């Protein structure tokens, strides 16, 4: 942490906890969910929505009670009533608008993945440090209490040493080639959109086993179907080996329906996370199934707030204290996750225009 950041965080800790006033860049799929949930948070208020389509910004602002809307992203950044910005834009726009937010002195919560590659992510991280603002990558599932409960169970040795882990996340877009998720220049593909969740959870679990916040794979192998028309991975599997012996498989696809689930097998039993990525959204049940000695215990870990409200409150703590509340991802965790994603993409031969050779 720089001296500027340290001074800012000391001041924040000594000051009353005023709600963060949020602006949202973009009006796509995730933006309405985030805008709705901010209003249920303990630490934030929804102040403004920006879109290049002013009419859509006005519609989303009216739907969720935001007093301001803008027809350009920069106009929102110029507004002194906005403290923090949620970037809900396509992947290839993340770096540009992280930089613009940071230059405007706004704290930034950027939808995952925070950039197209690790080099871009490191550039944004350096800029945030230099300007004394908080930057976090939006892996919202980490804010849900079921992940904290999973970490507690692993630390208590309930299933012993985790040896094998598998996660999956998918959805059938039925083509959808006009969507940025199916475009190479926009940083599309299943692993960047969906597989990144399983990778981040695998790194968390391996880290818990090693007594750290996260661990990085020592070996990455993968296979995937690269679409002839899309030029990105449409379905595939990554295999990650970690120090200590844990092996994780991550299955993802955006042209095939795949259930969202995480399973961990340890030396003394297993844990299944039945809805790891979007617990309680759409009526999903935040349930852990713990199997030991031939018996299965169902443990439902519900929250008192919607998922993105939990993320907003965790981000506010990061701003206030300078430390990301565990198991949320701090910047170093995010940078290492991006490096692992780079290795995964290299393993399947998927390259983006902004990639740099090592």
PDB file of N, CA and C in Angstrom, residues 35-119:
ATOM      1  N   UNK A  35     -27.680  -3.076  -9.918  1.00  0.00           N
ATOM      2  CA  UNK A  35     -28.409  -1.855  -9.550  1.00  0.00           C
ATOM      3  C   UNK A  35     -29.517  -2.155  -8.551  1.00  0.00           C
ATOM      4  N   UNK A  36     -30.231  -3.239  -8.768  1.00  0.00           N
ATOM      5  CA  UNK A  36     -31.297  -3.627  -7.848  1.00  0.00           C
ATOM      6  C   UNK A  36     -30.740  -3.950  -6.461  1.00  0.00           C
ATOM      7  N   UNK A  37     -29.632  -4.699  -6.422  1.00  0.00           N
ATOM      8  CA  UNK A  37     -29.119  -5.178  -5.141  1.00  0.00           C
ATOM      9  C   UNK A  37     -28.440  -4.084  -4.328  1.00  0.00           C
ATOM     10  N   UNK A  38     -27.877  -3.056  -4.998  1.00  0.00           N
ATOM     11  CA  UNK A  38     -27.260  -1.954  -4.244  1.00  0.00           C
ATOM     12  C   UNK A  38     -28.261  -1.367  -3.251  1.00  0.00           C
ATOM     13  N   UNK A  39     -29.502  -1.287  -3.651  1.00  0.00           N
ATOM     14  CA  UNK A  39     -30.526  -0.678  -2.795  1.00  0.00           C
ATOM     15  C   UNK A  39     -30.822  -1.520  -1.559  1.00  0.00           C
ATOM     16  N   UNK A  40     -30.375  -2.782  -1.552  1.00  0.00           N
ATOM     17  CA  UNK A  40     -30.570  -3.664  -0.392  1.00  0.00           C
ATOM     18  C   UNK A  40     -29.295  -3.810   0.437  1.00  0.00           C
ATOM     19  N   UNK A  41     -28.245  -3.085   0.059  1.00  0.00           N
ATOM     20  CA  UNK A  41     -26.984  -3.191   0.792  1.00  0.00           C
ATOM     21  C   UNK A  41     -27.023  -2.336   2.052  1.00  0.00           C
ATOM     22  N   UNK A  42     -26.045  -2.542   2.931  1.00  0.00           N
ATOM     23  CA  UNK A  42     -25.920  -1.762   4.156  1.00  0.00           C
ATOM     24  C   UNK A  42     -25.013  -0.546   3.971  1.00  0.00           C
ATOM     25  N   UNK A  43     -24.296  -0.509   2.848  1.00  0.00           N
ATOM     26  CA  UNK A  43     -23.209   0.472   2.741  1.00  0.00           C
ATOM     27  C   UNK A  43     -23.254   1.309   1.474  1.00  0.00           C
ATOM     28  N   UNK A  44     -24.264   1.106   0.630  1.00  0.00           N
ATOM     29  CA  UNK A  44     -24.239   1.811  -0.641  1.00  0.00           C
ATOM     30  C   UNK A  44     -25.588   2.356  -1.057  1.00  0.00           C
ATOM     31  N   UNK A  45     -25.556   3.390  -1.874  1.00  0.00           N
ATOM     32  CA  UNK A  45     -26.754   3.931  -2.502  1.00  0.00           C
ATOM     33  C   UNK A  45     -26.513   4.010  -4.005  1.00  0.00           C
ATOM     34  N   UNK A  46     -27.560   3.860  -4.777  1.00  0.00           N
ATOM     35  CA  UNK A  46     -27.453   3.936  -6.229  1.00  0.00           C
ATOM     36  C   UNK A  46     -27.673   5.378  -6.663  1.00  0.00           C
ATOM     37  N   UNK A  47     -26.658   5.960  -7.276  1.00  0.00           N
ATOM     38  CA  UNK A  47     -26.695   7.379  -7.631  1.00  0.00           C
ATOM     39  C   UNK A  47     -26.899   7.614  -9.120  1.00  0.00           C
ATOM     40  N   UNK A  48     -26.234   6.810  -9.973  1.00  0.00           N
ATOM     41  CA  UNK A  48     -26.269   7.131 -11.397  1.00  0.00           C
ATOM     42  C   UNK A  48     -26.053   5.893 -12.256  1.00  0.00           C
ATOM     43  N   UNK A  49     -26.637   5.936 -13.450  1.00  0.00           N
ATOM     44  CA  UNK A  49     -26.453   4.916 -14.478  1.00  0.00           C
ATOM     45  C   UNK A  49     -25.970   5.615 -15.743  1.00  0.00           C
ATOM     46  N   UNK A  50     -25.006   5.017 -16.431  1.00  0.00           N
ATOM     47  CA  UNK A  50     -24.540   5.576 -17.698  1.00  0.00           C
ATOM     48  C   UNK A  50     -24.571   4.523 -18.781  1.00  0.00           C
ATOM     49  N   UNK A  51     -24.989   4.928 -19.955  1.00  0.00           N
ATOM     50  CA  UNK A  51     -24.965   4.084 -21.141  1.00  0.00           C
ATOM     51  C   UNK A  51     -24.746   4.984 -22.337  1.00  0.00           C
ATOM     52  N   UNK A  52     -24.166   4.424 -23.391  1.00  0.00           N
ATOM     53  CA  UNK A  52     -24.055   5.197 -24.630  1.00  0.00           C
ATOM     54  C   UNK A  52     -25.428   5.409 -25.264  1.00  0.00           C
ATOM     55  N   UNK A  53     -26.397   4.638 -24.800  1.00  0.00           N
ATOM     56  CA  UNK A  53     -27.796   4.828 -25.185  1.00  0.00           C
ATOM     57  C   UNK A  53     -28.493   5.499 -24.000  1.00  0.00           C
ATOM     58  N   UNK A  54     -28.651   6.808 -24.073  1.00  0.00           N
ATOM     59  CA  UNK A  54     -29.198   7.556 -22.938  1.00  0.00           C
ATOM     60  C   UNK A  54     -30.585   7.044 -22.529  1.00  0.00           C
ATOM     61  N   UNK A  55     -31.372   6.612 -23.481  1.00  0.00           N
ATOM     62  CA  UNK A  55     -32.693   6.110 -23.169  1.00  0.00           C
ATOM     63  C   UNK A  55     -32.644   4.866 -22.301  1.00  0.00           C
ATOM     64  N   UNK A  56     -31.728   3.974 -22.586  1.00  0.00           N
ATOM     65  CA  UNK A  56     -31.594   2.760 -21.766  1.00  0.00           C
ATOM     66  C   UNK A  56     -31.079   3.109 -20.366  1.00  0.00           C
ATOM     67  N   UNK A  57     -30.186   4.084 -20.281  1.00  0.00           N
ATOM     68  CA  UNK A  57     -29.712   4.526 -18.968  1.00  0.00           C
ATOM     69  C   UNK A  57     -30.865   5.106 -18.157  1.00  0.00           C
ATOM     70  N   UNK A  58     -31.712   5.904 -18.791  1.00  0.00           N
ATOM     71  CA  UNK A  58     -32.861   6.493 -18.100  1.00  0.00           C
ATOM     72  C   UNK A  58     -33.821   5.421 -17.620  1.00  0.00           C
ATOM     73  N   UNK A  59     -34.026   4.405 -18.451  1.00  0.00           N
ATOM     74  CA  UNK A  59     -34.941   3.314 -18.094  1.00  0.00           C
ATOM     75  C   UNK A  59     -34.440   2.543 -16.879  1.00  0.00           C
ATOM     76  N   UNK A  60     -33.141   2.212 -16.872  1.00  0.00           N
ATOM     77  CA  UNK A  60     -32.587   1.454 -15.748  1.00  0.00           C
ATOM     78  C   UNK A  60     -32.556   2.307 -14.477  1.00  0.00           C
ATOM     79  N   UNK A  61     -32.233   3.583 -14.617  1.00  0.00           N
ATOM     80  CA  UNK A  61     -32.216   4.478 -13.459  1.00  0.00           C
ATOM     81  C   UNK A  61     -33.606   4.575 -12.847  1.00  0.00           C
ATOM     82  N   UNK A  62     -34.616   4.735 -13.681  1.00  0.00           N
ATOM     83  CA  UNK A  62     -35.984   4.844 -13.172  1.00  0.00           C
ATOM     84  C   UNK A  62     -36.438   3.555 -12.504  1.00  0.00           C
ATOM     85  N   UNK A  63     -36.013   2.410 -13.049  1.00  0.00           N
ATOM     86  CA  UNK A  63     -36.437   1.121 -12.505  1.00  0.00           C
ATOM     87  C   UNK A  63     -35.911   0.894 -11.097  1.00  0.00           C
ATOM     88  N   UNK A  64     -34.746   1.485 -10.779  1.00  0.00           N
ATOM     89  CA  UNK A  64     -34.120   1.202  -9.485  1.00  0.00           C
ATOM     90  C   UNK A  64     -33.872   2.454  -8.645  1.00  0.00           C
ATOM     91  N   UNK A  65     -34.492   3.560  -9.019  1.00  0.00           N
ATOM     92  CA  UNK A  65     -34.480   4.741  -8.176  1.00  0.00           C
ATOM     93  C   UNK A  65     -33.198   5.535  -8.185  1.00  0.00           C
ATOM     94  N   UNK A  66     -32.387   5.395  -9.228  1.00  0.00           N
ATOM     95  CA  UNK A  66     -31.185   6.227  -9.316  1.00  0.00           C
ATOM     96  C   UNK A  66     -31.581   7.637  -9.727  1.00  0.00           C
ATOM     97  N   UNK A  67     -31.140   8.659  -9.020  1.00  0.00           N
ATOM     98  CA  UNK A  67     -31.575  10.020  -9.345  1.00  0.00           C
ATOM     99  C   UNK A  67     -30.955  10.591 -10.614  1.00  0.00           C
ATOM    100  N   UNK A  68     -29.874   9.971 -11.120  1.00  0.00           N
ATOM    101  CA  UNK A  68     -29.192  10.528 -12.288  1.00  0.00           C
ATOM    102  C   UNK A  68     -28.969   9.452 -13.339  1.00  0.00           C
ATOM    103  N   UNK A  69     -28.950   9.878 -14.581  1.00  0.00           N
ATOM    104  CA  UNK A  69     -28.552   9.006 -15.677  1.00  0.00           C
ATOM    105  C   UNK A  69     -27.818   9.844 -16.716  1.00  0.00           C
ATOM    106  N   UNK A  70     -26.943   9.165 -17.465  1.00  0.00           N
ATOM    107  CA  UNK A  70     -26.094   9.863 -18.423  1.00  0.00           C
ATOM    108  C   UNK A  70     -26.030   9.105 -19.739  1.00  0.00           C
ATOM    109  N   UNK A  71     -25.814   9.850 -20.802  1.00  0.00           N
ATOM    110  CA  UNK A  71     -25.669   9.262 -22.122  1.00  0.00           C
ATOM    111  C   UNK A  71     -24.224   9.032 -22.518  1.00  0.00           C
ATOM    112  N   UNK A  72     -23.291   9.207 -21.575  1.00  0.00           N
ATOM    113  CA  UNK A  72     -21.884   8.870 -21.816  1.00  0.00           C
ATOM    114  C   UNK A  72     -21.265   8.430 -20.501  1.00  0.00           C
ATOM    115  N   UNK A  73     -20.274   7.557 -20.604  1.00  0.00           N
ATOM    116  CA  UNK A  73     -19.595   7.072 -19.400  1.00  0.00           C
ATOM    117  C   UNK A  73     -18.810   8.195 -18.734  1.00  0.00           C
ATOM    118  N   UNK A  74     -18.176   9.028 -19.528  1.00  0.00           N
ATOM    119  CA  UNK A  74     -17.349  10.094 -18.966  1.00  0.00           C
ATOM    120  C   UNK A  74     -18.190  11.072 -18.156  1.00  0.00           C
ATOM    121  N   UNK A  75     -19.403  11.353 -18.596  1.00  0.00           N
ATOM    122  CA  UNK A  75     -20.258  12.270 -17.842  1.00  0.00           C
ATOM    123  C   UNK A  75     -20.519  11.747 -16.433  1.00  0.00           C
ATOM    124  N   UNK A  76     -20.689  10.442 -16.302  1.00  0.00           N
ATOM    125  CA  UNK A  76     -20.864   9.870 -14.963  1.00  0.00           C
ATOM    126  C   UNK A  76     -19.593  10.046 -14.137  1.00  0.00           C
ATOM    127  N   UNK A  77     -18.440   9.825 -14.746  1.00  0.00           N
ATOM    128  CA  UNK A  77     -17.175   9.949 -14.011  1.00  0.00           C
ATOM    129  C   UNK A  77     -16.905  11.384 -13.589  1.00  0.00           C
ATOM    130  N   UNK A  78     -17.448  12.334 -14.321  1.00  0.00           N
ATOM    131  CA  UNK A  78     -17.258  13.743 -13.981  1.00  0.00           C
ATOM    132  C   UNK A  78     -18.181  14.201 -12.848  1.00  0.00           C
ATOM    133  N   UNK A  79     -19.105  13.355 -12.441  1.00  0.00           N
ATOM    134  CA  UNK A  79     -20.079  13.727 -11.413  1.00  0.00           C
ATOM    135  C   UNK A  79     -19.469  13.553 -10.023  1.00  0.00           C
ATOM    136  N   UNK A  80     -19.414  14.635  -9.245  1.00  0.00           N
ATOM    137  CA  UNK A  80     -18.803  14.583  -7.922  1.00  0.00           C
ATOM    138  C   UNK A  80     -19.655  13.828  -6.904  1.00  0.00           C
ATOM    139  N   UNK A  81     -20.900  13.511  -7.241  1.00  0.00           N
ATOM    140  CA  UNK A  81     -21.755  12.765  -6.319  1.00  0.00           C
ATOM    141  C   UNK A  81     -21.547  11.261  -6.403  1.00  0.00           C
ATOM    142  N   UNK A  82     -20.652  10.810  -7.275  1.00  0.00           N
ATOM    143  CA  UNK A  82     -20.352   9.391  -7.434  1.00  0.00           C
ATOM    144  C   UNK A  82     -19.017   9.077  -6.760  1.00  0.00           C
ATOM    145  N   UNK A  83     -19.040   8.136  -5.815  1.00  0.00           N
ATOM    146  CA  UNK A  83     -17.817   7.731  -5.106  1.00  0.00           C
ATOM    147  C   UNK A  83     -17.182   6.487  -5.720  1.00  0.00           C
ATOM    148  N   UNK A  84     -18.022   5.551  -6.153  1.00  0.00           N
ATOM    149  CA  UNK A  84     -17.545   4.253  -6.625  1.00  0.00           C
ATOM    150  C   UNK A  84     -18.292   3.879  -7.898  1.00  0.00           C
ATOM    151  N   UNK A  85     -17.610   3.143  -8.767  1.00  0.00           N
ATOM    152  CA  UNK A  85     -18.181   2.783 -10.059  1.00  0.00           C
ATOM    153  C   UNK A  85     -18.123   1.276 -10.243  1.00  0.00           C
ATOM    154  N   UNK A  86     -19.241   0.725 -10.686  1.00  0.00           N
ATOM    155  CA  UNK A  86     -19.297  -0.678 -11.086  1.00  0.00           C
ATOM    156  C   UNK A  86     -19.227  -0.735 -12.604  1.00  0.00           C
ATOM    157  N   UNK A  87     -18.215  -1.427 -13.126  1.00  0.00           N
ATOM    158  CA  UNK A  87     -18.031  -1.545 -14.569  1.00  0.00           C
ATOM    159  C   UNK A  87     -18.701  -2.817 -15.042  1.00  0.00           C
ATOM    160  N   UNK A  88     -19.795  -2.660 -15.768  1.00  0.00           N
ATOM    161  CA  UNK A  88     -20.574  -3.796 -16.275  1.00  0.00           C
ATOM    162  C   UNK A  88     -20.517  -3.819 -17.797  1.00  0.00           C
ATOM    163  N   UNK A  89     -19.316  -3.633 -18.326  1.00  0.00           N
ATOM    164  CA  UNK A  89     -19.105  -3.523 -19.770  1.00  0.00           C
ATOM    165  C   UNK A  89     -18.467  -4.798 -20.319  1.00  0.00           C
ATOM    166  N   UNK A  90     -18.477  -4.992 -21.631  1.00  0.00           N
ATOM    167  CA  UNK A  90     -17.786  -6.142 -22.219  1.00  0.00           C
ATOM    168  C   UNK A  90     -16.307  -6.170 -21.845  1.00  0.00           C
ATOM    169  N   UNK A  91     -15.736  -7.374 -21.869  1.00  0.00           N
ATOM    170  CA  UNK A  91     -14.377  -7.590 -21.372  1.00  0.00           C
ATOM    171  C   UNK A  91     -13.335  -6.654 -21.979  1.00  0.00           C
ATOM    172  N   UNK A  92     -13.416  -6.410 -23.285  1.00  0.00           N
ATOM    173  CA  UNK A  92     -12.371  -5.632 -23.943  1.00  0.00           C
ATOM    174  C   UNK A  92     -12.420  -4.153 -23.583  1.00  0.00           C
ATOM    175  N   UNK A  93     -13.474  -3.715 -22.899  1.00  0.00           N
ATOM    176  CA  UNK A  93     -13.572  -2.326 -22.456  1.00  0.00           C
ATOM    177  C   UNK A  93     -13.160  -2.133 -20.998  1.00  0.00           C
ATOM    178  N   UNK A  94     -12.852  -3.218 -20.306  1.00  0.00           N
ATOM    179  CA  UNK A  94     -12.577  -3.110 -18.879  1.00  0.00           C
ATOM    180  C   UNK A  94     -11.350  -2.239 -18.597  1.00  0.00           C
ATOM    181  N   UNK A  95     -10.240  -2.514 -19.271  1.00  0.00           N
ATOM    182  CA  UNK A  95      -9.021  -1.767 -18.965  1.00  0.00           C
ATOM    183  C   UNK A  95      -9.213  -0.273 -19.217  1.00  0.00           C
ATOM    184  N   UNK A  96      -9.760   0.080 -20.345  1.00  0.00           N
ATOM    185  CA  UNK A  96      -9.950   1.494 -20.677  1.00  0.00           C
ATOM    186  C   UNK A  96     -10.754   2.206 -19.600  1.00  0.00           C
ATOM    187  N   UNK A  97     -11.854   1.602 -19.169  1.00  0.00           N
ATOM    188  CA  UNK A  97     -12.719   2.316 -18.238  1.00  0.00           C
ATOM    189  C   UNK A  97     -12.295   2.157 -16.790  1.00  0.00           C
ATOM    190  N   UNK A  98     -11.530   1.127 -16.466  1.00  0.00           N
ATOM    191  CA  UNK A  98     -10.863   1.122 -15.161  1.00  0.00           C
ATOM    192  C   UNK A  98      -9.917   2.305 -15.072  1.00  0.00           C
ATOM    193  N   UNK A  99      -9.136   2.508 -16.123  1.00  0.00           N
ATOM    194  CA  UNK A  99      -8.186   3.621 -16.127  1.00  0.00           C
ATOM    195  C   UNK A  99      -8.900   4.961 -16.009  1.00  0.00           C
ATOM    196  N   UNK A 100      -9.980   5.131 -16.736  1.00  0.00           N
ATOM    197  CA  UNK A 100     -10.712   6.393 -16.683  1.00  0.00           C
ATOM    198  C   UNK A 100     -11.320   6.626 -15.300  1.00  0.00           C
ATOM    199  N   UNK A 101     -11.876   5.579 -14.713  1.00  0.00           N
ATOM    200  CA  UNK A 101     -12.432   5.700 -13.355  1.00  0.00           C
ATOM    201  C   UNK A 101     -11.354   6.081 -12.356  1.00  0.00           C
ATOM    202  N   UNK A 102     -10.213   5.416 -12.463  1.00  0.00           N
ATOM    203  CA  UNK A 102      -9.116   5.661 -11.537  1.00  0.00           C
ATOM    204  C   UNK A 102      -8.615   7.095 -11.670  1.00  0.00           C
ATOM    205  N   UNK A 103      -8.466   7.569 -12.911  1.00  0.00           N
ATOM    206  CA  UNK A 103      -8.016   8.945 -13.131  1.00  0.00           C
ATOM    207  C   UNK A 103      -9.020   9.953 -12.565  1.00  0.00           C
ATOM    208  N   UNK A 104     -10.291   9.561 -12.541  1.00  0.00           N
ATOM    209  CA  UNK A 104     -11.323  10.448 -11.993  1.00  0.00           C
ATOM    210  C   UNK A 104     -11.420  10.350 -10.474  1.00  0.00           C
ATOM    211  N   UNK A 105     -10.577   9.507  -9.872  1.00  0.00           N
ATOM    212  CA  UNK A 105     -10.567   9.378  -8.416  1.00  0.00           C
ATOM    213  C   UNK A 105     -11.692   8.526  -7.857  1.00  0.00           C
ATOM    214  N   UNK A 106     -12.276   7.667  -8.693  1.00  0.00           N
ATOM    215  CA  UNK A 106     -13.368   6.805  -8.241  1.00  0.00           C
ATOM    216  C   UNK A 106     -12.827   5.437  -7.830  1.00  0.00           C
ATOM    217  N   UNK A 107     -13.390   4.878  -6.766  1.00  0.00           N
ATOM    218  CA  UNK A 107     -13.142   3.479  -6.452  1.00  0.00           C
ATOM    219  C   UNK A 107     -13.828   2.624  -7.517  1.00  0.00           C
ATOM    220  N   UNK A 108     -13.251   1.439  -7.802  1.00  0.00           N
ATOM    221  CA  UNK A 108     -13.726   0.651  -8.943  1.00  0.00           C
ATOM    222  C   UNK A 108     -13.982  -0.794  -8.547  1.00  0.00           C
ATOM    223  N   UNK A 109     -15.176  -1.259  -8.852  1.00  0.00           N
ATOM    224  CA  UNK A 109     -15.517  -2.676  -8.815  1.00  0.00           C
ATOM    225  C   UNK A 109     -15.766  -3.083 -10.260  1.00  0.00           C
ATOM    226  N   UNK A 110     -14.867  -3.907 -10.817  1.00  0.00           N
ATOM    227  CA  UNK A 110     -14.942  -4.260 -12.228  1.00  0.00           C
ATOM    228  C   UNK A 110     -15.435  -5.691 -12.376  1.00  0.00           C
ATOM    229  N   UNK A 111     -16.432  -5.873 -13.214  1.00  0.00           N
ATOM    230  CA  UNK A 111     -16.928  -7.216 -13.487  1.00  0.00           C
ATOM    231  C   UNK A 111     -15.795  -8.098 -13.991  1.00  0.00           C
ATOM    232  N   UNK A 112     -15.839  -9.382 -13.611  1.00  0.00           N
ATOM    233  CA  UNK A 112     -14.797 -10.310 -14.037  1.00  0.00           C
ATOM    234  C   UNK A 112     -14.940 -10.670 -15.504  1.00  0.00           C
ATOM    235  N   UNK A 113     -13.849 -11.083 -16.165  1.00  0.00           N
ATOM    236  CA  UNK A 113     -12.466 -10.903 -15.726  1.00  0.00           C
ATOM    237  C   UNK A 113     -12.083  -9.431 -15.856  1.00  0.00           C
ATOM    238  N   UNK A 114     -11.208  -8.975 -14.979  1.00  0.00           N
ATOM    239  CA  UNK A 114     -10.950  -7.538 -14.912  1.00  0.00           C
ATOM    240  C   UNK A 114     -10.235  -7.003 -16.151  1.00  0.00           C
ATOM    241  N   UNK A 115      -9.661  -7.896 -16.944  1.00  0.00           N
ATOM    242  CA  UNK A 115      -8.953  -7.468 -18.153  1.00  0.00           C
ATOM    243  C   UNK A 115      -8.864  -8.653 -19.100  1.00  0.00           C
ATOM    244  N   UNK A 116      -8.256  -8.425 -20.260  1.00  0.00           N
ATOM    245  CA  UNK A 116      -8.101  -9.510 -21.230  1.00  0.00           C
ATOM    246  C   UNK A 116      -6.920 -10.410 -20.915  1.00  0.00           C
ATOM    247  N   UNK A 117      -5.956  -9.907 -20.130  1.00  0.00           N
ATOM    248  CA  UNK A 117      -4.786 -10.704 -19.782  1.00  0.00           C
ATOM    249  C   UNK A 117      -4.130 -10.117 -18.539  1.00  0.00           C
ATOM    250  N   UNK A 118      -3.145 -10.828 -18.041  1.00  0.00           N
ATOM    251  CA  UNK A 118      -2.502 -10.415 -16.794  1.00  0.00           C
ATOM    252  C   UNK A 118      -1.760  -9.093 -16.933  1.00  0.00           C
ATOM    253  N   UNK A 119      -1.191  -8.836 -18.105  1.00  0.00           N
ATOM    254  CA  UNK A 119      -0.460  -7.582 -18.296  1.00  0.00           C
ATOM    255  C   UNK A 119      -1.396  -6.391 -18.157  1.00  0.00           C
TER     256      UNK A 119
END
